Each structure stands twice: as structure tokens, then as C-alpha cells.
PDB file of N, CA and C in Angstrom:
ATOM      1  N   PRO G   9     -14.934  -5.746   2.131  1.00  0.00           N
ATOM      2  CA  PRO G   9     -13.271  -6.174   1.513  1.00  0.00           C
ATOM      3  C   PRO G   9     -12.512  -5.690   0.941  1.00  0.00           C
ATOM      4  N   ILE G  10     -11.675  -5.437   0.444  1.00  0.00           N
ATOM      5  CA  ILE G  10     -10.360  -4.993  -0.225  1.00  0.00           C
ATOM      6  C   ILE G  10     -10.315  -6.310  -0.899  1.00  0.00           C
ATOM      7  N   SER G  11     -10.136  -5.753  -2.530  1.00  0.00           N
ATOM      8  CA  SER G  11      -9.152  -6.698  -3.328  1.00  0.00           C
ATOM      9  C   SER G  11      -9.031  -5.900  -4.360  1.00  0.00           C
ATOM     10  N   GLY G  12      -8.173  -6.659  -5.128  1.00  0.00           N
ATOM     11  CA  GLY G  12      -7.252  -5.815  -6.559  1.00  0.00           C
ATOM     12  C   GLY G  12      -6.592  -5.431  -6.234  1.00  0.00           C
ATOM     13  N   VAL G  13      -5.472  -5.373  -5.049  1.00  0.00           N
ATOM     14  CA  VAL G  13      -4.549  -4.461  -4.689  1.00  0.00           C
ATOM     15  C   VAL G  13      -3.688  -4.393  -6.128  1.00  0.00           C
ATOM     16  N   SER G  14      -3.461  -3.314  -6.691  1.00  0.00           N
ATOM     17  CA  SER G  14      -2.346  -3.280  -7.794  1.00  0.00           C
ATOM     18  C   SER G  14      -1.313  -1.915  -7.305  1.00  0.00           C
ATOM     19  N   LEU G  15       0.542  -2.306  -7.747  1.00  0.00           N
ATOM     20  CA  LEU G  15       1.361  -1.917  -7.552  1.00  0.00           C
ATOM     21  C   LEU G  15       2.067  -1.561  -9.220  1.00  0.00           C
ATOM     22  N   TRP G  16       2.755  -0.011  -9.520  1.00  0.00           N
ATOM     23  CA  TRP G  16       3.178   0.090 -10.631  1.00  0.00           C
ATOM     24  C   TRP G  16       3.998   0.811 -10.091  1.00  0.00           C
ATOM     25  N   ALA G  17       5.093   0.930 -11.107  1.00  0.00           N
ATOM     26  CA  ALA G  17       6.578   1.936 -10.690  1.00  0.00           C
ATOM     27  C   ALA G  17       6.686   2.565 -11.985  1.00  0.00           C
ATOM     28  N   GLN G  18       7.169   3.873 -11.638  1.00  0.00           N
ATOM     29  CA  GLN G  18       7.821   4.819 -12.581  1.00  0.00           C
ATOM     30  C   GLN G  18       9.215   4.878 -12.391  1.00  0.00           C
ATOM     31  N   PRO G  19      10.137   4.726 -13.225  1.00  0.00           N
ATOM     32  CA  PRO G  19      10.440   4.156 -14.558  1.00  0.00           C
ATOM     33  C   PRO G  19       9.263   2.998 -14.799  1.00  0.00           C
ATOM     34  N   PRO G  20       8.746   2.330 -15.481  1.00  0.00           N
ATOM     35  CA  PRO G  20       8.303   1.221 -15.898  1.00  0.00           C
ATOM     36  C   PRO G  20       9.087  -0.209 -15.912  1.00  0.00           C
ATOM     37  N   GLY G  21       9.159  -1.082 -15.576  1.00  0.00           N
ATOM     38  CA  GLY G  21       9.904  -2.160 -15.543  1.00  0.00           C
ATOM     39  C   GLY G  21      10.433  -2.413 -14.119  1.00  0.00           C
ATOM     40  N   GLY G  22      10.657  -1.338 -13.553  1.00  0.00           N
ATOM     41  CA  GLY G  22      10.949  -1.287 -12.141  1.00  0.00           C
ATOM     42  C   GLY G  22      12.493  -1.449 -12.233  1.00  0.00           C
ATOM     43  N   GLN G  23      13.557  -0.779 -13.242  1.00  0.00           N
ATOM     44  CA  GLN G  23      14.785  -0.678 -13.496  1.00  0.00           C
ATOM     45  C   GLN G  23      14.937   0.729 -13.260  1.00  0.00           C
ATOM     46  N   VAL G  24      15.836   0.994 -12.364  1.00  0.00           N
ATOM     47  CA  VAL G  24      16.278   2.652 -11.952  1.00  0.00           C
ATOM     48  C   VAL G  24      17.484   2.860 -11.858  1.00  0.00           C
ATOM     49  N   ALA G  25      17.805   4.207 -12.299  1.00  0.00           N
ATOM     50  CA  ALA G  25      19.541   4.264 -12.272  1.00  0.00           C
ATOM     51  C   ALA G  25      19.754   4.734 -10.738  1.00  0.00           C
ATOM     52  N   LEU G  26      21.108   4.368 -10.202  1.00  0.00           N
ATOM     53  CA  LEU G  26      21.431   4.822  -8.995  1.00  0.00           C
ATOM     54  C   LEU G  26      21.042   6.363  -9.184  1.00  0.00           C
ATOM     55  N   GLY G  27      20.714   6.719  -8.083  1.00  0.00           N
ATOM     56  CA  GLY G  27      20.318   7.987  -7.771  1.00  0.00           C
ATOM     57  C   GLY G  27      19.193   8.768  -8.193  1.00  0.00           C
ATOM     58  N   ASP G  28      18.582   8.315  -9.431  1.00  0.00           N
ATOM     59  CA  ASP G  28      17.217   8.607  -9.997  1.00  0.00           C
ATOM     60  C   ASP G  28      16.103   8.363  -9.285  1.00  0.00           C
ATOM     61  N   ARG G  29      14.973   9.333  -9.405  1.00  0.00           N
ATOM     62  CA  ARG G  29      13.509   8.870  -8.340  1.00  0.00           C
ATOM     63  C   ARG G  29      13.097   7.526  -9.056  1.00  0.00           C
ATOM     64  N   LEU G  30      12.649   6.862  -8.089  1.00  0.00           N
ATOM     65  CA  LEU G  30      11.349   6.208  -8.290  1.00  0.00           C
ATOM     66  C   LEU G  30      10.302   6.303  -7.653  1.00  0.00           C
ATOM     67  N   VAL G  31       9.280   6.200  -8.298  1.00  0.00           N
ATOM     68  CA  VAL G  31       7.815   6.213  -7.887  1.00  0.00           C
ATOM     69  C   VAL G  31       7.084   5.618  -8.230  1.00  0.00           C
ATOM     70  N   LEU G  32       6.239   5.000  -6.996  1.00  0.00           N
ATOM     71  CA  LEU G  32       5.610   3.599  -7.006  1.00  0.00           C
ATOM     72  C   LEU G  32       3.900   4.409  -6.573  1.00  0.00           C
ATOM     73  N   SER G  33       3.591   3.553  -7.291  1.00  0.00           N
ATOM     74  CA  SER G  33       1.870   3.846  -7.024  1.00  0.00           C
ATOM     75  C   SER G  33       1.065   2.683  -6.701  1.00  0.00           C
ATOM     76  N   CYS G  34       0.120   3.135  -5.789  1.00  0.00           N
ATOM     77  CA  CYS G  34      -0.936   1.576  -5.236  1.00  0.00           C
ATOM     78  C   CYS G  34      -2.089   2.174  -5.599  1.00  0.00           C
ATOM     79  N   ALA G  35      -3.121   1.048  -6.241  1.00  0.00           N
ATOM     80  CA  ALA G  35      -4.841   1.081  -6.231  1.00  0.00           C
ATOM     81  C   ALA G  35      -5.378  -0.260  -5.695  1.00  0.00           C
ATOM     82  N   VAL G  36      -7.043  -0.043  -5.057  1.00  0.00           N
ATOM     83  CA  VAL G  36      -7.360  -0.861  -5.061  1.00  0.00           C
ATOM     84  C   VAL G  36      -8.418  -1.049  -6.280  1.00  0.00           C
ATOM     85  N   ALA G  37      -8.623  -2.331  -6.756  1.00  0.00           N
ATOM     86  CA  ALA G  37     -10.109  -2.360  -7.754  1.00  0.00           C
ATOM     87  C   ALA G  37     -11.366  -1.992  -6.506  1.00  0.00           C
ATOM     88  N   GLU G  38     -11.155  -2.677  -5.522  1.00  0.00           N
ATOM     89  CA  GLU G  38     -12.399  -2.520  -5.129  1.00  0.00           C
ATOM     90  C   GLU G  38     -12.161  -2.624  -3.328  1.00  0.00           C
ATOM     91  N   GLY G  39     -13.090  -1.104  -2.689  1.00  0.00           N
ATOM     92  CA  GLY G  39     -12.506  -1.422  -1.319  1.00  0.00           C
ATOM     93  C   GLY G  39     -13.925  -0.424  -0.785  1.00  0.00           C
ATOM     94  N   THR G  40     -14.423  -0.203   0.306  1.00  0.00           N
ATOM     95  CA  THR G  40     -15.121   0.540   0.464  1.00  0.00           C
ATOM     96  C   THR G  40     -14.608   1.027   2.086  1.00  0.00           C
ATOM     97  N   GLY G  41     -15.217   2.063   2.103  1.00  0.00           N
ATOM     98  CA  GLY G  41     -14.724   3.169   3.333  1.00  0.00           C
ATOM     99  C   GLY G  41     -13.477   3.779   3.140  1.00  0.00           C
ATOM    100  N   PRO G  42     -12.826   4.306   4.081  1.00  0.00           N
ATOM    101  CA  PRO G  42     -11.477   5.072   4.272  1.00  0.00           C
ATOM    102  C   PRO G  42     -10.281   4.171   4.249  1.00  0.00           C
ATOM    103  N   LEU G  43      -9.612   4.399   2.918  1.00  0.00           N
ATOM    104  CA  LEU G  43      -8.327   3.391   2.982  1.00  0.00           C
ATOM    105  C   LEU G  43      -7.340   4.198   2.809  1.00  0.00           C
ATOM    106  N   SER G  44      -6.162   3.442   3.678  1.00  0.00           N
ATOM    107  CA  SER G  44      -5.150   3.902   3.918  1.00  0.00           C
ATOM    108  C   SER G  44      -3.788   2.729   3.606  1.00  0.00           C
ATOM    109  N   PHE G  45      -2.836   3.345   3.213  1.00  0.00           N
ATOM    110  CA  PHE G  45      -2.132   2.578   2.415  1.00  0.00           C
ATOM    111  C   PHE G  45      -0.688   2.593   3.480  1.00  0.00           C
ATOM    112  N   SER G  46       0.204   1.224   3.130  1.00  0.00           N
ATOM    113  CA  SER G  46       1.502   1.545   3.604  1.00  0.00           C
ATOM    114  C   SER G  46       2.369   0.663   2.751  1.00  0.00           C
ATOM    115  N   TRP G  47       3.799   0.997   2.694  1.00  0.00           N
ATOM    116  CA  TRP G  47       4.845   0.592   1.630  1.00  0.00           C
ATOM    117  C   TRP G  47       5.771  -0.420   2.662  1.00  0.00           C
ATOM    118  N   HIS G  48       6.153  -1.881   2.028  1.00  0.00           N
ATOM    119  CA  HIS G  48       7.268  -2.184   2.665  1.00  0.00           C
ATOM    120  C   HIS G  48       8.290  -3.177   1.691  1.00  0.00           C
ATOM    121  N   ARG G  49       9.121  -3.123   2.010  1.00  0.00           N
ATOM    122  CA  ARG G  49      10.293  -3.761   1.238  1.00  0.00           C
ATOM    123  C   ARG G  49      10.637  -5.160   1.528  1.00  0.00           C
ATOM    124  N   GLY G  50      10.668  -5.641   1.233  1.00  0.00           N
ATOM    125  CA  GLY G  50      11.101  -7.127   1.426  1.00  0.00           C
ATOM    126  C   GLY G  50      10.734  -7.903   2.598  1.00  0.00           C
ATOM    127  N   GLY G  51       9.421  -7.839   3.079  1.00  0.00           N
ATOM    128  CA  GLY G  51       8.833  -8.251   4.237  1.00  0.00           C
ATOM    129  C   GLY G  51       8.981  -7.577   4.871  1.00  0.00           C
ATOM    130  N   SER G  52       9.477  -6.711   5.098  1.00  0.00           N
ATOM    131  CA  SER G  52       9.978  -5.865   6.120  1.00  0.00           C
ATOM    132  C   SER G  52       8.841  -5.372   7.224  1.00  0.00           C
ATOM    133  N   ALA G  53       8.417  -5.410   8.160  1.00  0.00           N
ATOM    134  CA  ALA G  53       7.806  -4.781   8.986  1.00  0.00           C
ATOM    135  C   ALA G  53       7.231  -3.475   9.060  1.00  0.00           C
ATOM    136  N   ALA G  54       8.325  -2.874   8.982  1.00  0.00           N
ATOM    137  CA  ALA G  54       8.073  -1.018   9.078  1.00  0.00           C
ATOM    138  C   ALA G  54       7.884  -0.594   8.232  1.00  0.00           C
ATOM    139  N   PRO G  55       7.182   0.239   8.024  1.00  0.00           N
ATOM    140  CA  PRO G  55       6.923   0.847   6.599  1.00  0.00           C
ATOM    141  C   PRO G  55       7.623   1.725   5.954  1.00  0.00           C
ATOM    142  N   LEU G  56       7.714   1.574   5.136  1.00  0.00           N
ATOM    143  CA  LEU G  56       8.602   3.001   4.267  1.00  0.00           C
ATOM    144  C   LEU G  56       8.547   4.456   4.049  1.00  0.00           C
ATOM    145  N   GLY G  57       7.186   4.104   4.157  1.00  0.00           N
ATOM    146  CA  GLY G  57       5.768   5.306   3.726  1.00  0.00           C
ATOM    147  C   GLY G  57       4.379   5.003   3.728  1.00  0.00           C
ATOM    148  N   THR G  58       3.574   5.993   3.681  1.00  0.00           N
ATOM    149  CA  THR G  58       2.230   5.829   4.123  1.00  0.00           C
ATOM    150  C   THR G  58       1.665   6.791   2.598  1.00  0.00           C
ATOM    151  N   GLY G  59       0.477   6.340   2.505  1.00  0.00           N
ATOM    152  CA  GLY G  59      -0.405   6.653   1.051  1.00  0.00           C
ATOM    153  C   GLY G  59      -0.209   6.189  -0.072  1.00  0.00           C
ATOM    154  N   PRO G  60      -1.061   6.692  -1.250  1.00  0.00           N
ATOM    155  CA  PRO G  60      -1.305   6.082  -2.523  1.00  0.00           C
ATOM    156  C   PRO G  60      -0.253   5.977  -3.215  1.00  0.00           C
ATOM    157  N   ARG G  61       1.328   6.800  -2.658  1.00  0.00           N
ATOM    158  CA  ARG G  61       2.659   6.955  -3.593  1.00  0.00           C
ATOM    159  C   ARG G  61       3.273   7.147  -2.875  1.00  0.00           C
ATOM    160  N   LEU G  62       4.661   6.409  -3.419  1.00  0.00           N
ATOM    161  CA  LEU G  62       5.696   6.658  -2.977  1.00  0.00           C
ATOM    162  C   LEU G  62       6.787   6.758  -3.827  1.00  0.00           C
ATOM    163  N   GLU G  63       7.578   7.762  -2.746  1.00  0.00           N
ATOM    164  CA  GLU G  63       8.469   8.439  -4.023  1.00  0.00           C
ATOM    165  C   GLU G  63       9.772   8.660  -3.225  1.00  0.00           C
ATOM    166  N   LEU G  64      10.805   7.632  -3.981  1.00  0.00           N
ATOM    167  CA  LEU G  64      12.165   7.339  -3.402  1.00  0.00           C
ATOM    168  C   LEU G  64      13.649   7.809  -4.288  1.00  0.00           C
ATOM    169  N   HIS G  65      14.491   8.104  -3.564  1.00  0.00           N
ATOM    170  CA  HIS G  65      15.682   8.836  -4.650  1.00  0.00           C
ATOM    171  C   HIS G  65      16.490   7.026  -4.447  1.00  0.00           C
ATOM    172  N   VAL G  66      16.848   6.807  -5.309  1.00  0.00           N
ATOM    173  CA  VAL G  66      17.267   5.093  -4.819  1.00  0.00           C
ATOM    174  C   VAL G  66      18.770   4.994  -4.934  1.00  0.00           C
ATOM    175  N   GLY G  67      19.086   4.115  -3.443  1.00  0.00           N
ATOM    176  CA  GLY G  67      20.628   4.570  -3.373  1.00  0.00           C
ATOM    177  C   GLY G  67      20.806   2.982  -3.719  1.00  0.00           C
ATOM    178  N   ASP G  68      22.101   2.735  -3.311  1.00  0.00           N
ATOM    179  CA  ASP G  68      22.401   1.154  -3.774  1.00  0.00           C
ATOM    180  C   ASP G  68      22.092   0.355  -3.282  1.00  0.00           C
ATOM    181  N   GLU G  69      21.194   0.647  -1.973  1.00  0.00           N
ATOM    182  CA  GLU G  69      20.966  -0.675  -1.479  1.00  0.00           C
ATOM    183  C   GLU G  69      19.211  -0.739  -1.439  1.00  0.00           C
ATOM    184  N   ASP G  70      18.520  -0.172  -2.648  1.00  0.00           N
ATOM    185  CA  ASP G  70      17.236  -0.095  -2.276  1.00  0.00           C
ATOM    186  C   ASP G  70      16.466  -1.123  -3.308  1.00  0.00           C
ATOM    187  N   SER G  71      17.657  -2.241  -4.235  1.00  0.00           N
ATOM    188  CA  SER G  71      17.097  -3.028  -4.534  1.00  0.00           C
ATOM    189  C   SER G  71      16.055  -3.767  -4.092  1.00  0.00           C
ATOM    190  N   GLY G  72      15.319  -4.578  -4.421  1.00  0.00           N
ATOM    191  CA  GLY G  72      14.229  -5.893  -3.889  1.00  0.00           C
ATOM    192  C   GLY G  72      12.744  -5.649  -4.320  1.00  0.00           C
ATOM    193  N   HIS G  73      12.190  -6.389  -3.256  1.00  0.00           N
ATOM    194  CA  HIS G  73      10.962  -6.443  -3.503  1.00  0.00           C
ATOM    195  C   HIS G  73      10.039  -5.436  -2.934  1.00  0.00           C
ATOM    196  N   TYR G  74       9.349  -4.948  -3.527  1.00  0.00           N
ATOM    197  CA  TYR G  74       8.238  -3.683  -2.811  1.00  0.00           C
ATOM    198  C   TYR G  74       6.724  -4.445  -2.820  1.00  0.00           C
ATOM    199  N   GLN G  75       6.084  -4.029  -2.117  1.00  0.00           N
ATOM    200  CA  GLN G  75       4.573  -4.291  -1.764  1.00  0.00           C
ATOM    201  C   GLN G  75       4.160  -3.129  -1.041  1.00  0.00           C
ATOM    202  N   CYS G  76       3.044  -3.177  -1.571  1.00  0.00           N
ATOM    203  CA  CYS G  76       1.583  -1.837  -1.227  1.00  0.00           C
ATOM    204  C   CYS G  76       0.855  -2.721  -0.281  1.00  0.00           C
ATOM    205  N   ARG G  77       0.202  -2.505   0.714  1.00  0.00           N
ATOM    206  CA  ARG G  77      -0.521  -2.458   1.660  1.00  0.00           C
ATOM    207  C   ARG G  77      -2.077  -1.552   1.799  1.00  0.00           C
ATOM    208  N   ALA G  78      -2.962  -2.552   1.564  1.00  0.00           N
ATOM    209  CA  ALA G  78      -3.961  -1.270   1.958  1.00  0.00           C
ATOM    210  C   ALA G  78      -4.802  -1.852   3.010  1.00  0.00           C
ATOM    211  N   THR G  79      -5.571  -0.695   3.661  1.00  0.00           N
ATOM    212  CA  THR G  79      -6.510  -1.238   4.649  1.00  0.00           C
ATOM    213  C   THR G  79      -7.767  -0.453   4.931  1.00  0.00           C
ATOM    214  N   ASN G  80      -8.541  -0.809   5.199  1.00  0.00           N
ATOM    215  CA  ASN G  80      -9.714   0.135   5.786  1.00  0.00           C
ATOM    216  C   ASN G  80     -10.268   0.045   6.940  1.00  0.00           C
ATOM    217  N   GLY G  81      -9.699  -0.706   8.222  1.00  0.00           N
ATOM    218  CA  GLY G  81      -9.800  -0.702   9.355  1.00  0.00           C
ATOM    219  C   GLY G  81     -10.739  -2.455   9.673  1.00  0.00           C
ATOM    220  N   ASP G  82     -11.053  -2.723   8.316  1.00  0.00           N
ATOM    221  CA  ASP G  82     -12.157  -4.008   8.634  1.00  0.00           C
ATOM    222  C   ASP G  82     -11.241  -5.172   8.233  1.00  0.00           C
ATOM    223  N   SER G  83     -10.542  -4.869   6.657  1.00  0.00           N
ATOM    224  CA  SER G  83      -9.633  -5.696   6.145  1.00  0.00           C
ATOM    225  C   SER G  83      -8.413  -5.343   5.683  1.00  0.00           C
ATOM    226  N   THR G  84      -7.425  -5.919   5.326  1.00  0.00           N
ATOM    227  CA  THR G  84      -6.346  -5.978   4.666  1.00  0.00           C
ATOM    228  C   THR G  84      -5.846  -6.452   3.504  1.00  0.00           C
ATOM    229  N   ALA G  85      -4.886  -5.829   2.717  1.00  0.00           N
ATOM    230  CA  ALA G  85      -5.017  -6.700   1.273  1.00  0.00           C
ATOM    231  C   ALA G  85      -3.473  -6.107   1.015  1.00  0.00           C
ATOM    232  N   GLU G  86      -3.015  -6.950   0.291  1.00  0.00           N
ATOM    233  CA  GLU G  86      -1.522  -6.679  -0.278  1.00  0.00           C
ATOM    234  C   GLU G  86      -1.489  -6.878  -1.211  1.00  0.00           C
ATOM    235  N   SER G  87      -0.565  -6.078  -2.389  1.00  0.00           N
ATOM    236  CA  SER G  87      -0.304  -5.974  -3.774  1.00  0.00           C
ATOM    237  C   SER G  87       0.905  -7.335  -3.984  1.00  0.00           C
ATOM    238  N   PRO G  88       0.882  -7.579  -4.992  1.00  0.00           N
ATOM    239  CA  PRO G  88       1.793  -9.086  -5.307  1.00  0.00           C
ATOM    240  C   PRO G  88       3.100  -7.874  -5.261  1.00  0.00           C
ATOM    241  N   PRO G  89       4.231  -8.538  -4.606  1.00  0.00           N
ATOM    242  CA  PRO G  89       5.246  -7.799  -4.922  1.00  0.00           C
ATOM    243  C   PRO G  89       5.999  -7.312  -6.183  1.00  0.00           C
ATOM    244  N   LEU G  90       6.649  -6.559  -6.364  1.00  0.00           N
ATOM    245  CA  LEU G  90       7.489  -5.883  -7.470  1.00  0.00           C
ATOM    246  C   LEU G  90       8.884  -5.460  -7.090  1.00  0.00           C
ATOM    247  N   HIS G  91       9.701  -6.218  -8.423  1.00  0.00           N
ATOM    248  CA  HIS G  91      10.875  -6.473  -7.828  1.00  0.00           C
ATOM    249  C   HIS G  91      11.337  -4.809  -8.568  1.00  0.00           C
ATOM    250  N   ILE G  92      12.342  -4.270  -8.210  1.00  0.00           N
ATOM    251  CA  ILE G  92      12.987  -3.239  -8.500  1.00  0.00           C
ATOM    252  C   ILE G  92      14.490  -3.363  -8.085  1.00  0.00           C
ATOM    253  N   THR G  93      14.958  -2.837  -9.702  1.00  0.00           N
ATOM    254  CA  THR G  93      16.198  -3.016  -9.818  1.00  0.00           C
ATOM    255  C   THR G  93      16.888  -1.691  -9.643  1.00  0.00           C
ATOM    256  N   VAL G  94      18.325  -1.872  -8.901  1.00  0.00           N
ATOM    257  CA  VAL G  94      18.779  -0.445  -8.837  1.00  0.00           C
ATOM    258  C   VAL G  94      20.109  -0.871 -10.214  1.00  0.00           C
ATOM    259  N   LEU G  95      19.948  -0.058 -10.915  1.00  0.00           N
ATOM    260  CA  LEU G  95      20.993  -0.180 -12.059  1.00  0.00           C
ATOM    261  C   LEU G  95      22.739   0.906 -11.904  1.00  0.00           C
ATOM    262  N   GLY G  96      23.391   0.149 -11.850  1.00  0.00           N
ATOM    263  CA  GLY G  96      24.625   0.929 -11.396  1.00  0.00           C
ATOM    264  C   GLY G  96      25.153   0.984 -10.257  1.00  0.00           C
ATOM    265  N   GLU G  97      24.665  -0.103  -9.401  1.00  0.00           N
ATOM    266  CA  GLU G  97      25.398  -0.024  -8.256  1.00  0.00           C
ATOM    267  C   GLU G  97      26.523  -1.057  -8.353  1.00  0.00           C
ATOM    268  N   ARG G  98      27.606  -0.539  -7.594  1.00  0.00           N
ATOM    269  CA  ARG G  98      28.891  -1.354  -7.246  1.00  0.00           C
ATOM    270  C   ARG G  98      29.348  -1.254  -8.619  1.00  0.00           C
ATOM    271  N   ASP G  99      29.386   0.065  -9.933  1.00  0.00           N
ATOM    272  CA  ASP G  99      29.455   0.383 -10.853  1.00  0.00           C
ATOM    273  C   ASP G  99      31.020   1.276 -10.231  1.00  0.00           C
ATOM    274  N   PRO G 100      32.429   0.229 -10.595  1.00  0.00           N
ATOM    275  CA  PRO G 100      33.601   1.280 -10.593  1.00  0.00           C
ATOM    276  C   PRO G 100      34.044   2.491 -11.151  1.00  0.00           C
ATOM    277  N   GLY G 101      33.136   2.433 -11.958  1.00  0.00           N
ATOM    278  CA  GLY G 101      33.141   4.078 -12.762  1.00  0.00           C
ATOM    279  C   GLY G 101      32.833   5.008 -12.406  1.00  0.00           C
ATOM    280  N   ALA G 102      31.804   4.893 -11.367  1.00  0.00           N
ATOM    281  CA  ALA G 102      30.634   5.707 -10.982  1.00  0.00           C
ATOM    282  C   ALA G 102      30.960   6.702  -9.690  1.00  0.00           C
ATOM    283  N   GLY G 103      31.594   5.609  -8.945  1.00  0.00           N
ATOM    284  CA  GLY G 103      31.919   6.581  -7.538  1.00  0.00           C
ATOM    285  C   GLY G 103      33.199   6.926  -7.543  1.00  0.00           C
ATOM    286  N   GLY G 104      34.196   6.810  -8.597  1.00  0.00           N
ATOM    287  CA  GLY G 104      35.406   7.810  -7.951  1.00  0.00           C
ATOM    288  C   GLY G 104      36.313   6.699  -7.446  1.00  0.00           C
ATOM    289  N   GLY G 105      35.938   5.687  -6.928  1.00  0.00           N
ATOM    290  CA  GLY G 105      36.910   4.489  -6.496  1.00  0.00           C
ATOM    291  C   GLY G 105      36.800   4.632  -5.000  1.00  0.00           C
ATOM    292  N   LEU G 106      37.644   3.802  -4.606  1.00  0.00           N
ATOM    293  CA  LEU G 106      37.549   3.966  -3.197  1.00  0.00           C
ATOM    294  C   LEU G 106      39.026   4.461  -2.456  1.00  0.00           C
TER     295      LEU G 106
END
């Protein structure tokens, strides 16, 4: 079985400026066999990516809860959700207006 799935973000704290890079990393404390990882946002079934690392250039719709799911074929475990906040979205000074 897999246990202790953890998720962390760079920049730490999960606050990212609009257009900046967000790197999410996933690790498991215990797990045997070949592990595969998938990334999900807001409970969506469609994965954002696979692998132990996810890199995003954040847009103004990327705020929300992110989770990493680890599986070894026999069992699956998920990380606690990590809340990502995009700073500067809908800022009238940032986009040159409509």
C-alpha cells in the first residue's frame, strides 16, 4: 500500500503572481513497486499532468485546490489538497483595461 502522500509548492505558501511559474512536487512516505503520479485540480477527474512534478505558468483561472494522486497499480492514495492563490487576477492595472 501507499501512504503519506505529500505535496508542496514552489513558491512556498502557494501564492503565485499571475504569469509566474508554479512548480508542484509530490512524494510518498511509503510505497512499493513502480509509482505513477497524476495531478488534479478542484476534484476534476481529468489529470493536469503526470509524474512527480507539475510545472504551470499560472493564468487567472488557476486558483484552487490541487492534489497529487499516487498509484502503484494495486493501491492509490491522494495528497491533502493544497490551495493555490493567483495574485493579481482581475487587477485593473495589470491588463491595460478592456
